[in-house]
């Protein structure tokens, strides 16, 4: 399949790891595994390019060759070098995308279990005219391990009862356990880890790990969140709420990226990388203007976001319609009633909505 | 004997096949045949009565044909639905409760709306831990077994997403109460008081806030004042008597009665105690309410008094013509019980107090009915709830006058359904 040395080099390392024999996949199970992919890729009738290219006829397709999809340079070059997707190449790519094709835009971390990869490839093959070559009839190596037998109950009289609290339930958490989970960061800097990173470093990371959803400049792809711009739009008809235009605290950026990003590969960034990405987001939002700016635990709380002052406490109960708690009118409350607005979106209403179609679409 | 059995099996199989391929068509044909061959013995009337039906003659499925029971296949349309264009991916998205098909105050577990930020975490209970750390005397780790050894309580509460009706700020947009109001559900929770767990760790005197955190890959976090945590919050592991559904946070979730759904952290794995709020993503960039003047309210926790007529509604038109009709709906408030619901059939000119029926529970859905004689003329149906704190559900225009159109969250304005002479219903707004 690999027709040129350069493509072989690109995939070489990963292919070696892939092992000698690939297990035959189960397309049914693969459909379930595919859910991980469906956030970005469509497959089946009517599939379109979204964050990732559509995956119909993937088996036998030259890498980086779907019309109208903007691939990374690395993926286009791999295709030009002769990389064709088949059971073997897909297996290697899906195990660790960024190892197999360095520079791919696909932010997905990969599928660890060989069986899961085989299953999802088998599923994708059902949408390919050139189905994957049938694999040798081998049984899967990793069968589901039987559930461990329940551990014998401690004789009640022998069980040690802790002394804390009222009910004496639970056990003391260890310092390492707390450190593993307690990663939240507050606006005053409490919770920030040791570390540092520059906006320039962040740009490289952002392009590789974030841009497939958020756009190269934080402008957002499709319906994924816009991260930059929107300054002075909060009073506008269509406000654009971004880190620069809306978020009150920088600590929220660090905390959230560290706990939940990239989407589908949480906790994969190092503390320094999160500093670098946060610094780059400040740069994209013109909060800092020099891409050599280095953000660190030491200077973190000196950075303020522009909209911090515009958050206020909940004062709903002071609104005119609530404040008086007035007994409402029951009779002849208004002179006339006119319809001022009618439902604008119909196609979201299945069944009953179809009957209404044509009569209710008024704008 | 054997022969007879086989014959009968075949008949059963055939009838079942016919049953499956459309009993309506089959029934219609049978009726037509009945009329055509009307002999001396032919009975007058509906064939479903005058003719013996399959289910009246043959045996049905035996016990455990469904080890976990499912609704009748004639209820296949009673399902959660989503609006694909709303979100970038289904892993961070929402589905809506089919309110128009339900009655009473309890939502069946499989129909409770979903809101995930990183898909449904699947956690084996033996692998789950709940940690308490921060400003406590003894940071603790609980297993699920530990949690179930605390004194248990049962409470019925509604859970409403703060963004429920959020697509309607700029005007009537979605045709169906499933979409306009379906980010609410109400179940009975079994769990333990959060104050018991916190007490076990020993909360320090300078503590003012807690931070619950989920175990999913969004690691959802929200700051909650300690006062609320010690008041009525629960750590729940059962809903409607059975284990939480995975999409509702199995094996354990936080219950924050009357407050916005985002705070009810699912897959709850950690509770940190602190002296300041954390200003997490879901309480700064999201779940803050932008006003027309550019200011934004934060920590808008309580869900305001609200109601909606669930039937008739766009997905549940009137199909029976004029005469007796049941107007049915739901009301709820994060401030407590519902005191009263008024219904208008003329767009808010005149109001009639509806009948609250079923249990009236603190911070739970309330069911109301108004039984009317419909003369077949057009109606502009509205409902208006008043809670026990005295708050009256506002109109949408009153909300817009106070907040503008870009708040996204906390839209509890009065809903108007336009019932036409043919019984079809449309989402509208009125002057």
Short mmCIF file of C-alpha atoms in Angstrom, two decimals, chain B:
data_model
loop_
_atom_site.label_atom_id
_atom_site.label_comp_id
_atom_site.label_asym_id
_atom_site.label_seq_id
_atom_site.Cartn_x
_atom_site.Cartn_y
_atom_site.Cartn_z
CA UNK B 1 -51.83 -33.97 19.82
CA UNK B 2 -48.56 -32.86 18.28
CA UNK B 3 -50.31 -32.01 15.06
CA UNK B 4 -52.85 -29.91 16.81
CA UNK B 5 -50.20 -27.96 18.65
CA UNK B 6 -48.33 -27.23 15.45
CA UNK B 7 -51.45 -25.97 13.77
CA UNK B 8 -52.14 -23.68 16.64
CA UNK B 9 -48.56 -22.39 16.70
CA UNK B 10 -48.84 -21.58 13.05
CA UNK B 11 -52.04 -19.68 13.61
CA UNK B 12 -50.51 -17.72 16.42
CA UNK B 13 -47.46 -16.94 14.31
CA UNK B 14 -49.60 -15.83 11.40
CA UNK B 15 -51.80 -13.67 13.53
CA UNK B 16 -48.81 -12.12 15.19
CA UNK B 17 -47.27 -11.34 11.86
CA UNK B 18 -50.49 -9.69 10.76
CA UNK B 19 -50.53 -7.84 14.03
CA UNK B 20 -47.02 -6.60 13.41
CA UNK B 21 -47.55 -5.54 9.80
CA UNK B 22 -50.30 -3.13 10.61
CA UNK B 23 -53.35 -3.96 12.62
CA UNK B 24 -55.04 -0.81 11.39
CA UNK B 25 -55.06 -1.96 7.80
CA UNK B 26 -56.04 -5.45 8.82
CA UNK B 27 -58.79 -4.14 11.05
CA UNK B 28 -60.10 -1.91 8.28
CA UNK B 29 -60.17 -4.79 5.83
CA UNK B 30 -61.96 -6.99 8.33
CA UNK B 31 -64.54 -4.31 8.87
CA UNK B 32 -65.11 -3.81 5.15
CA UNK B 33 -65.41 -7.56 4.67
CA UNK B 34 -67.86 -7.68 7.54
CA UNK B 35 -70.09 -5.05 5.94
CA UNK B 36 -69.88 -6.54 2.46
CA UNK B 37 -70.92 -10.00 3.57
CA UNK B 38 -73.57 -8.74 5.92
CA UNK B 39 -75.72 -11.78 6.32
CA UNK B 40 -78.37 -12.49 8.84
CA UNK B 41 -75.77 -13.03 11.57
CA UNK B 42 -73.78 -9.85 10.86
CA UNK B 43 -73.79 -7.56 13.83
CA UNK B 44 -74.21 -3.81 13.56
CA UNK B 45 -71.49 -1.74 15.18
CA UNK B 46 -67.76 -1.40 15.42
CA UNK B 47 -65.90 -4.51 14.38
CA UNK B 48 -63.48 -4.09 17.31
CA UNK B 49 -66.51 -4.95 19.42
CA UNK B 50 -68.61 -7.21 17.21
CA UNK B 51 -65.68 -9.36 16.01
CA UNK B 52 -63.38 -11.34 18.23
CA UNK B 53 -59.94 -9.77 18.11
CA UNK B 54 -56.62 -11.63 18.05
CA UNK B 55 -55.70 -10.48 21.54
CA UNK B 56 -59.07 -11.74 22.74
CA UNK B 57 -58.53 -15.23 21.31
CA UNK B 58 -54.82 -16.06 21.39
CA UNK B 59 -52.22 -16.10 24.07
CA UNK B 60 -49.96 -13.17 24.42
CA UNK B 61 -46.28 -13.17 25.34
CA UNK B 62 -45.41 -14.83 28.61
CA UNK B 63 -43.74 -13.34 31.63
CA UNK B 64 -40.19 -12.13 31.22
CA UNK B 65 -40.62 -11.79 27.46
CA UNK B 66 -39.20 -8.38 28.38
CA UNK B 67 -36.99 -8.86 31.45
CA UNK B 68 -36.88 -5.09 31.71
CA UNK B 69 -40.30 -3.87 30.61
CA UNK B 70 -40.70 -1.36 27.81
CA UNK B 71 -43.68 0.76 26.74
CA UNK B 72 -46.28 -0.55 24.30
CA UNK B 73 -45.10 -0.35 20.72
CA UNK B 74 -48.06 1.94 20.10
CA UNK B 75 -46.22 4.49 22.22
CA UNK B 76 -43.13 4.45 20.03
CA UNK B 77 -43.48 8.16 19.33
CA UNK B 78 -43.09 9.03 23.01
CA UNK B 79 -39.36 9.66 22.95
CA UNK B 80 -36.75 12.29 23.70
CA UNK B 81 -35.84 14.36 20.68
CA UNK B 82 -33.04 16.76 19.88
CA UNK B 83 -32.62 19.77 17.62
CA UNK B 84 -29.58 19.01 15.56
CA UNK B 85 -28.72 22.54 14.54
CA UNK B 86 -28.48 23.72 18.13
CA UNK B 87 -25.10 22.25 18.95
CA UNK B 88 -21.82 21.27 17.33
CA UNK B 89 -21.85 17.68 18.54
CA UNK B 90 -24.18 15.25 20.23
CA UNK B 91 -21.65 14.71 23.03
CA UNK B 92 -22.14 18.28 24.14
CA UNK B 93 -25.80 18.71 23.51
CA UNK B 94 -29.33 18.37 24.79
CA UNK B 95 -32.41 16.23 24.21
CA UNK B 96 -35.92 17.19 25.27
CA UNK B 97 -38.59 15.53 27.42
CA UNK B 98 -41.82 14.81 25.47
CA UNK B 99 -43.99 16.80 27.89
CA UNK B 100 -46.94 16.78 25.49
CA UNK B 101 -47.31 13.00 25.86
CA UNK B 102 -47.01 12.81 29.65
CA UNK B 103 -49.40 13.32 32.52
CA UNK B 104 -49.19 13.49 36.28
CA UNK B 105 -46.06 14.95 37.83
CA UNK B 106 -43.46 12.16 37.55
CA UNK B 107 -41.25 11.83 34.48
CA UNK B 108 -40.37 8.26 33.45
CA UNK B 109 -36.64 7.68 33.73
CA UNK B 110 -36.08 6.95 30.04
CA UNK B 111 -37.79 10.20 29.02
CA UNK B 112 -35.94 12.62 31.30
CA UNK B 113 -34.22 15.20 29.12
CA UNK B 114 -30.43 14.89 28.74
CA UNK B 115 -27.76 17.54 28.84
CA UNK B 116 -24.17 16.36 28.61
CA UNK B 117 -21.02 18.36 28.14
CA UNK B 118 -18.80 15.45 27.11
CA UNK B 119 -21.11 12.53 26.45
CA UNK B 120 -22.36 9.90 28.89
CA UNK B 121 -19.68 8.66 31.26
CA UNK B 122 -20.03 4.93 31.87
CA UNK B 123 -18.74 4.12 35.33
CA UNK B 124 -18.72 0.81 37.10
CA UNK B 125 -19.95 1.56 40.64
CA UNK B 126 -17.11 -0.38 42.26
CA UNK B 127 -14.67 1.95 40.45
CA UNK B 128 -16.41 5.11 41.59
CA UNK B 129 -15.22 7.25 44.49
CA UNK B 130 -16.53 10.43 46.06
CA UNK B 131 -13.89 12.63 47.67
CA UNK B 132 -14.37 15.54 50.05
CA UNK B 133 -11.40 17.87 50.37
CA UNK B 134 -10.54 21.50 51.05
CA UNK B 135 -11.54 23.30 54.24
CA UNK B 136 -12.40 20.17 56.23
CA UNK B 137 -10.90 18.51 59.27
CA UNK B 138 -10.48 15.12 57.57
CA UNK B 139 -10.45 14.86 53.75
CA UNK B 140 -12.42 11.70 52.99
CA UNK B 141 -13.02 9.16 50.25
CA UNK B 142 -16.36 7.32 50.05
CA UNK B 143 -17.21 4.24 48.04
CA UNK B 144 -20.74 3.73 46.74
CA UNK B 145 -21.21 1.22 49.53
CA UNK B 146 -20.21 3.86 52.07
CA UNK B 147 -22.74 6.31 50.64
CA UNK B 148 -25.54 3.81 50.93
CA UNK B 149 -24.87 3.38 54.65
CA UNK B 150 -25.90 6.96 55.48
CA UNK B 151 -29.54 7.62 56.49
CA UNK B 152 -31.56 7.79 53.29
CA UNK B 153 -34.31 10.18 52.23
CA UNK B 154 -36.79 10.32 49.35
CA UNK B 155 -37.83 13.59 47.71
CA UNK B 156 -39.66 14.56 44.53
CA UNK B 157 -37.99 17.49 42.77
CA UNK B 158 -38.13 19.08 39.35
CA UNK B 159 -34.85 19.65 37.52
CA UNK B 160 -34.91 22.41 34.91
CA UNK B 161 -32.05 23.51 32.70
CA UNK B 162 -31.47 27.24 33.01
CA UNK B 163 -31.60 27.43 29.21
CA UNK B 164 -35.07 25.88 29.00
CA UNK B 165 -37.10 28.11 26.62
CA UNK B 166 -33.83 29.87 25.81
CA UNK B 167 -34.47 29.67 22.06
CA UNK B 168 -37.66 31.72 22.49
CA UNK B 169 -36.14 35.00 23.68
CA UNK B 170 -36.40 36.59 20.25
CA UNK B 171 -39.90 35.30 19.66
CA UNK B 172 -41.83 32.13 18.95
CA UNK B 173 -39.47 29.77 17.23
CA UNK B 174 -40.02 26.08 17.96
CA UNK B 175 -43.33 24.37 17.41
CA UNK B 176 -43.91 22.09 20.34
CA UNK B 177 -43.70 22.24 24.11
CA UNK B 178 -41.19 19.39 23.93
CA UNK B 179 -38.77 21.90 22.38
CA UNK B 180 -39.90 25.11 24.05
CA UNK B 181 -40.20 23.66 27.58
CA UNK B 182 -38.80 20.11 27.46
CA UNK B 183 -35.61 20.73 29.43
CA UNK B 184 -37.41 19.89 32.65
CA UNK B 185 -38.16 16.63 34.40
CA UNK B 186 -39.38 15.54 37.82
CA UNK B 187 -38.60 12.29 39.60
CA UNK B 188 -38.40 10.95 43.12
CA UNK B 189 -34.79 10.81 44.26
CA UNK B 190 -33.37 8.48 46.87
CA UNK B 191 -30.16 9.64 48.42
CA UNK B 192 -28.45 11.01 51.46
CA UNK B 193 -28.28 14.56 52.73
CA UNK B 194 -25.17 16.36 51.57
CA UNK B 195 -24.85 17.84 55.06
CA UNK B 196 -24.27 14.35 56.47
CA UNK B 197 -21.34 13.79 54.10
CA UNK B 198 -19.85 17.21 54.81
CA UNK B 199 -20.36 16.70 58.53
CA UNK B 200 -18.45 13.45 58.33
CA UNK B 201 -15.39 15.32 57.01
CA UNK B 202 -15.91 18.21 59.45
CA UNK B 203 -16.40 21.58 57.71
CA UNK B 204 -14.08 24.31 59.02
CA UNK B 205 -15.59 27.51 60.39
CA UNK B 206 -14.27 29.75 57.58
CA UNK B 207 -15.91 27.60 54.86
CA UNK B 208 -18.51 29.38 52.71
CA UNK B 209 -18.71 27.50 49.41
CA UNK B 210 -18.55 24.02 47.97
CA UNK B 211 -17.42 22.91 44.52
CA UNK B 212 -18.99 19.69 43.26
CA UNK B 213 -17.11 18.03 40.38
CA UNK B 214 -18.17 15.34 37.89
CA UNK B 215 -16.12 12.32 36.84
CA UNK B 216 -16.91 12.69 33.12
CA UNK B 217 -14.42 14.18 30.69
CA UNK B 218 -16.03 17.61 31.08
CA UNK B 219 -15.24 17.36 34.82
CA UNK B 220 -18.24 19.64 35.40
CA UNK B 221 -17.83 22.05 38.30
CA UNK B 222 -20.07 24.67 39.91
CA UNK B 223 -19.68 26.84 43.02
CA UNK B 224 -22.56 26.40 45.47
CA UNK B 225 -22.98 28.41 48.69
CA UNK B 226 -22.44 26.27 51.78
CA UNK B 227 -25.78 27.43 53.17
CA UNK B 228 -27.64 25.72 50.30
CA UNK B 229 -25.42 22.63 50.55
CA UNK B 230 -26.30 22.23 54.22
CA UNK B 231 -29.98 22.99 53.65
CA UNK B 232 -31.65 20.61 51.20
CA UNK B 233 -29.02 19.25 48.78
CA UNK B 234 -28.92 15.49 48.32
CA UNK B 235 -26.37 13.07 46.98
CA UNK B 236 -28.70 10.73 45.08
CA UNK B 237 -28.18 7.26 43.68
CA UNK B 238 -31.75 6.30 42.78
CA UNK B 239 -34.44 7.92 40.65
CA UNK B 240 -38.02 6.67 40.64
CA UNK B 241 -36.89 3.72 42.71
CA UNK B 242 -34.17 2.36 40.43
CA UNK B 243 -30.52 3.23 39.92
CA UNK B 244 -29.85 6.54 38.19
CA UNK B 245 -29.72 6.16 34.43
CA UNK B 246 -26.19 6.59 33.00
CA UNK B 247 -27.32 9.76 31.23
CA UNK B 248 -28.50 11.14 34.58
CA UNK B 249 -25.17 10.58 36.33
CA UNK B 250 -25.00 6.92 37.33
CA UNK B 251 -23.90 5.91 39.89
CA UNK B 252 -24.38 9.15 41.85
CA UNK B 253 -25.39 12.77 41.25
CA UNK B 254 -25.94 15.95 43.18
CA UNK B 255 -29.50 17.21 43.74
CA UNK B 256 -29.83 20.98 44.24
CA UNK B 257 -33.60 21.49 44.70
CA UNK B 258 -35.15 24.44 42.87
CA UNK B 259 -31.85 25.61 41.39
CA UNK B 260 -30.68 25.45 37.78
CA UNK B 261 -29.98 21.99 36.41
CA UNK B 262 -26.36 22.66 35.52
CA UNK B 263 -25.53 22.65 39.24
CA UNK B 264 -26.88 19.13 39.74
CA UNK B 265 -23.49 17.65 38.92
CA UNK B 266 -23.73 14.15 37.45
CA UNK B 267 -21.22 11.35 37.99
CA UNK B 268 -20.33 13.23 41.19
CA UNK B 269 -16.80 12.38 42.27
CA UNK B 270 -15.58 15.29 44.40
CA UNK B 271 -16.81 17.99 46.75
CA UNK B 272 -14.31 20.67 47.61
CA UNK B 273 -14.99 23.04 50.48
CA UNK B 274 -13.66 26.61 50.21
CA UNK B 275 -14.05 30.20 51.36
CA UNK B 276 -14.67 31.81 47.93
CA UNK B 277 -16.46 30.85 44.73
CA UNK B 278 -14.22 29.35 42.03
CA UNK B 279 -15.72 31.18 39.01
CA UNK B 280 -15.65 28.09 36.85
CA UNK B 281 -16.44 28.08 33.15
CA UNK B 282 -20.10 27.14 33.71
CA UNK B 283 -20.69 30.12 36.00
CA UNK B 284 -18.83 32.78 34.03
CA UNK B 285 -18.82 32.25 30.25
CA UNK B 286 -22.04 30.19 30.49
CA UNK B 287 -25.02 30.34 32.86
CA UNK B 288 -24.62 34.09 33.31
CA UNK B 289 -27.42 36.29 32.01
CA UNK B 290 -26.41 39.13 29.68
CA UNK B 291 -28.66 42.18 29.94
CA UNK B 292 -29.40 44.82 27.34
CA UNK B 293 -27.06 47.31 29.02
CA UNK B 294 -24.07 45.00 28.60
CA UNK B 295 -23.98 43.95 32.25
CA UNK B 296 -24.40 40.27 33.05
CA UNK B 297 -26.00 38.70 36.10
CA UNK B 298 -24.07 35.87 37.67
CA UNK B 299 -25.04 33.23 40.22
CA UNK B 300 -28.67 33.29 39.06
CA UNK B 301 -29.40 29.99 40.70
CA UNK B 302 -33.12 29.84 41.48
CA UNK B 303 -35.48 28.68 38.74
CA UNK B 304 -38.36 31.15 38.58
CA UNK B 305 -42.08 30.42 38.73
CA UNK B 306 -43.17 28.94 35.39
CA UNK B 307 -45.94 27.00 33.68
CA UNK B 308 -46.88 25.64 30.26
CA UNK B 309 -49.95 23.99 28.77
CA UNK B 310 -48.75 20.61 27.55
CA UNK B 311 -51.99 19.63 25.81
CA UNK B 312 -53.29 20.92 23.56
CA UNK B 313 -49.98 22.09 22.10
CA UNK B 314 -48.41 21.97 18.63
CA UNK B 315 -47.41 18.30 18.95
CA UNK B 316 -50.71 17.43 20.65
CA UNK B 317 -53.48 19.04 18.59
CA UNK B 318 -57.20 18.65 19.40
CA UNK B 319 -58.36 15.70 17.30
CA UNK B 320 -61.86 15.21 18.69
CA UNK B 321 -63.67 18.28 17.44
CA UNK B 322 -65.87 20.58 19.49
CA UNK B 323 -67.31 19.74 22.88
CA UNK B 324 -65.62 18.65 26.06
CA UNK B 325 -61.88 19.19 26.10
CA UNK B 326 -59.20 18.86 28.73
CA UNK B 327 -56.58 21.56 28.95
CA UNK B 328 -53.63 20.11 30.85
CA UNK B 329 -50.34 21.55 31.92
CA UNK B 330 -47.42 21.77 34.31
CA UNK B 331 -46.33 24.46 36.74
CA UNK B 332 -43.27 24.70 38.96
CA UNK B 333 -41.14 27.10 40.96
CA UNK B 334 -37.72 27.00 42.57
CA UNK B 335 -39.19 29.04 45.41
CA UNK B 336 -41.39 26.20 46.68
CA UNK B 337 -44.91 25.03 45.94
CA UNK B 338 -47.28 26.37 43.31
CA UNK B 339 -50.14 28.28 44.89
CA UNK B 340 -52.33 28.77 41.83
CA UNK B 341 -52.45 28.48 38.06
CA UNK B 342 -54.73 30.63 35.90
CA UNK B 343 -55.60 29.72 32.31
CA UNK B 344 -56.73 32.09 29.57
CA UNK B 345 -58.32 30.98 26.30
CA UNK B 346 -58.35 34.49 24.81
CA UNK B 347 -54.69 35.45 24.87
CA UNK B 348 -54.67 36.91 28.36
CA UNK B 349 -57.77 39.14 28.36
CA UNK B 350 -59.67 36.96 30.83
CA UNK B 351 -58.42 34.27 33.19
CA UNK B 352 -59.94 31.26 34.95
CA UNK B 353 -58.24 29.52 37.84
CA UNK B 354 -57.30 25.98 36.87
CA UNK B 355 -57.59 22.90 39.05
CA UNK B 356 -54.32 21.70 40.60
CA UNK B 357 -54.46 17.92 40.83
CA UNK B 358 -52.20 15.35 42.43
CA UNK B 359 -49.58 15.96 45.06
CA UNK B 360 -48.42 19.54 45.63
CA UNK B 361 -44.80 19.15 46.69
CA UNK B 362 -42.04 21.64 47.43
CA UNK B 363 -39.94 22.37 44.30
CA UNK B 364 -41.73 19.68 42.27
CA UNK B 365 -43.81 19.79 39.11
CA UNK B 366 -47.50 20.48 39.69
CA UNK B 367 -50.21 19.22 37.32
CA UNK B 368 -53.14 21.47 36.45
CA UNK B 369 -56.30 20.96 34.43
CA UNK B 370 -59.03 23.15 33.05
CA UNK B 371 -62.02 21.26 31.66
CA UNK B 372 -63.83 23.29 29.01
CA UNK B 373 -66.53 23.06 26.37
CA UNK B 374 -64.80 24.02 23.15
CA UNK B 375 -67.15 25.66 20.66
CA UNK B 376 -64.71 25.05 17.83
CA UNK B 377 -63.57 28.67 17.57
CA UNK B 378 -59.94 29.73 17.60
CA UNK B 379 -58.26 29.93 21.00
CA UNK B 380 -55.18 31.69 22.31
CA UNK B 381 -54.25 29.50 25.26
CA UNK B 382 -52.04 30.75 28.07
CA UNK B 383 -51.23 29.63 31.58
CA UNK B 384 -49.90 31.78 34.43
CA UNK B 385 -48.51 30.32 37.64
CA UNK B 386 -48.20 31.94 41.06
CA UNK B 387 -45.89 30.36 43.64
CA UNK B 388 -46.19 30.26 47.40
CA UNK B 389 -43.68 33.11 47.72
CA UNK B 390 -46.14 35.28 45.78
CA UNK B 391 -44.16 35.56 42.54
CA UNK B 392 -46.38 35.76 39.46
CA UNK B 393 -45.17 34.29 36.17
CA UNK B 394 -44.38 37.29 33.91
CA UNK B 395 -45.17 37.77 30.24
CA UNK B 396 -42.39 37.39 27.69
CA UNK B 397 -42.64 41.09 26.90
CA UNK B 398 -42.19 41.99 30.56
CA UNK B 399 -39.04 39.87 30.64
CA UNK B 400 -37.70 41.47 27.48
CA UNK B 401 -38.40 44.95 28.83
CA UNK B 402 -36.33 44.15 31.90
CA UNK B 403 -33.53 42.12 30.29
CA UNK B 404 -33.39 42.50 26.53
CA UNK B 405 -33.22 39.49 24.23
CA UNK B 406 -29.75 38.09 24.88
CA UNK B 407 -30.06 36.56 28.34
CA UNK B 408 -30.37 32.98 26.97
CA UNK B 409 -31.16 31.66 30.45
CA UNK B 410 -34.15 31.93 32.81
CA UNK B 411 -36.90 32.56 30.28
CA UNK B 412 -40.04 31.79 32.28
CA UNK B 413 -42.42 33.97 30.25
CA UNK B 414 -46.06 33.04 29.65
CA UNK B 415 -46.42 30.74 26.63
CA UNK B 416 -49.19 31.25 24.07
CA UNK B 417 -50.61 28.43 21.93
CA UNK B 418 -52.83 29.37 19.00
CA UNK B 419 -55.51 26.69 18.59
CA UNK B 420 -57.13 26.86 15.17
CA UNK B 421 -60.64 25.78 14.21
CA UNK B 422 -59.30 22.48 12.87
CA UNK B 423 -57.66 21.73 16.20
CA UNK B 424 -54.08 22.26 15.06
CA UNK B 425 -51.93 24.33 17.38
CA UNK B 426 -49.10 26.77 16.76
CA UNK B 427 -46.55 28.52 18.96
CA UNK B 428 -47.25 32.27 18.78
CA UNK B 429 -46.82 35.46 20.72
CA UNK B 430 -49.54 38.01 21.30
CA UNK B 431 -49.81 41.71 22.05
#
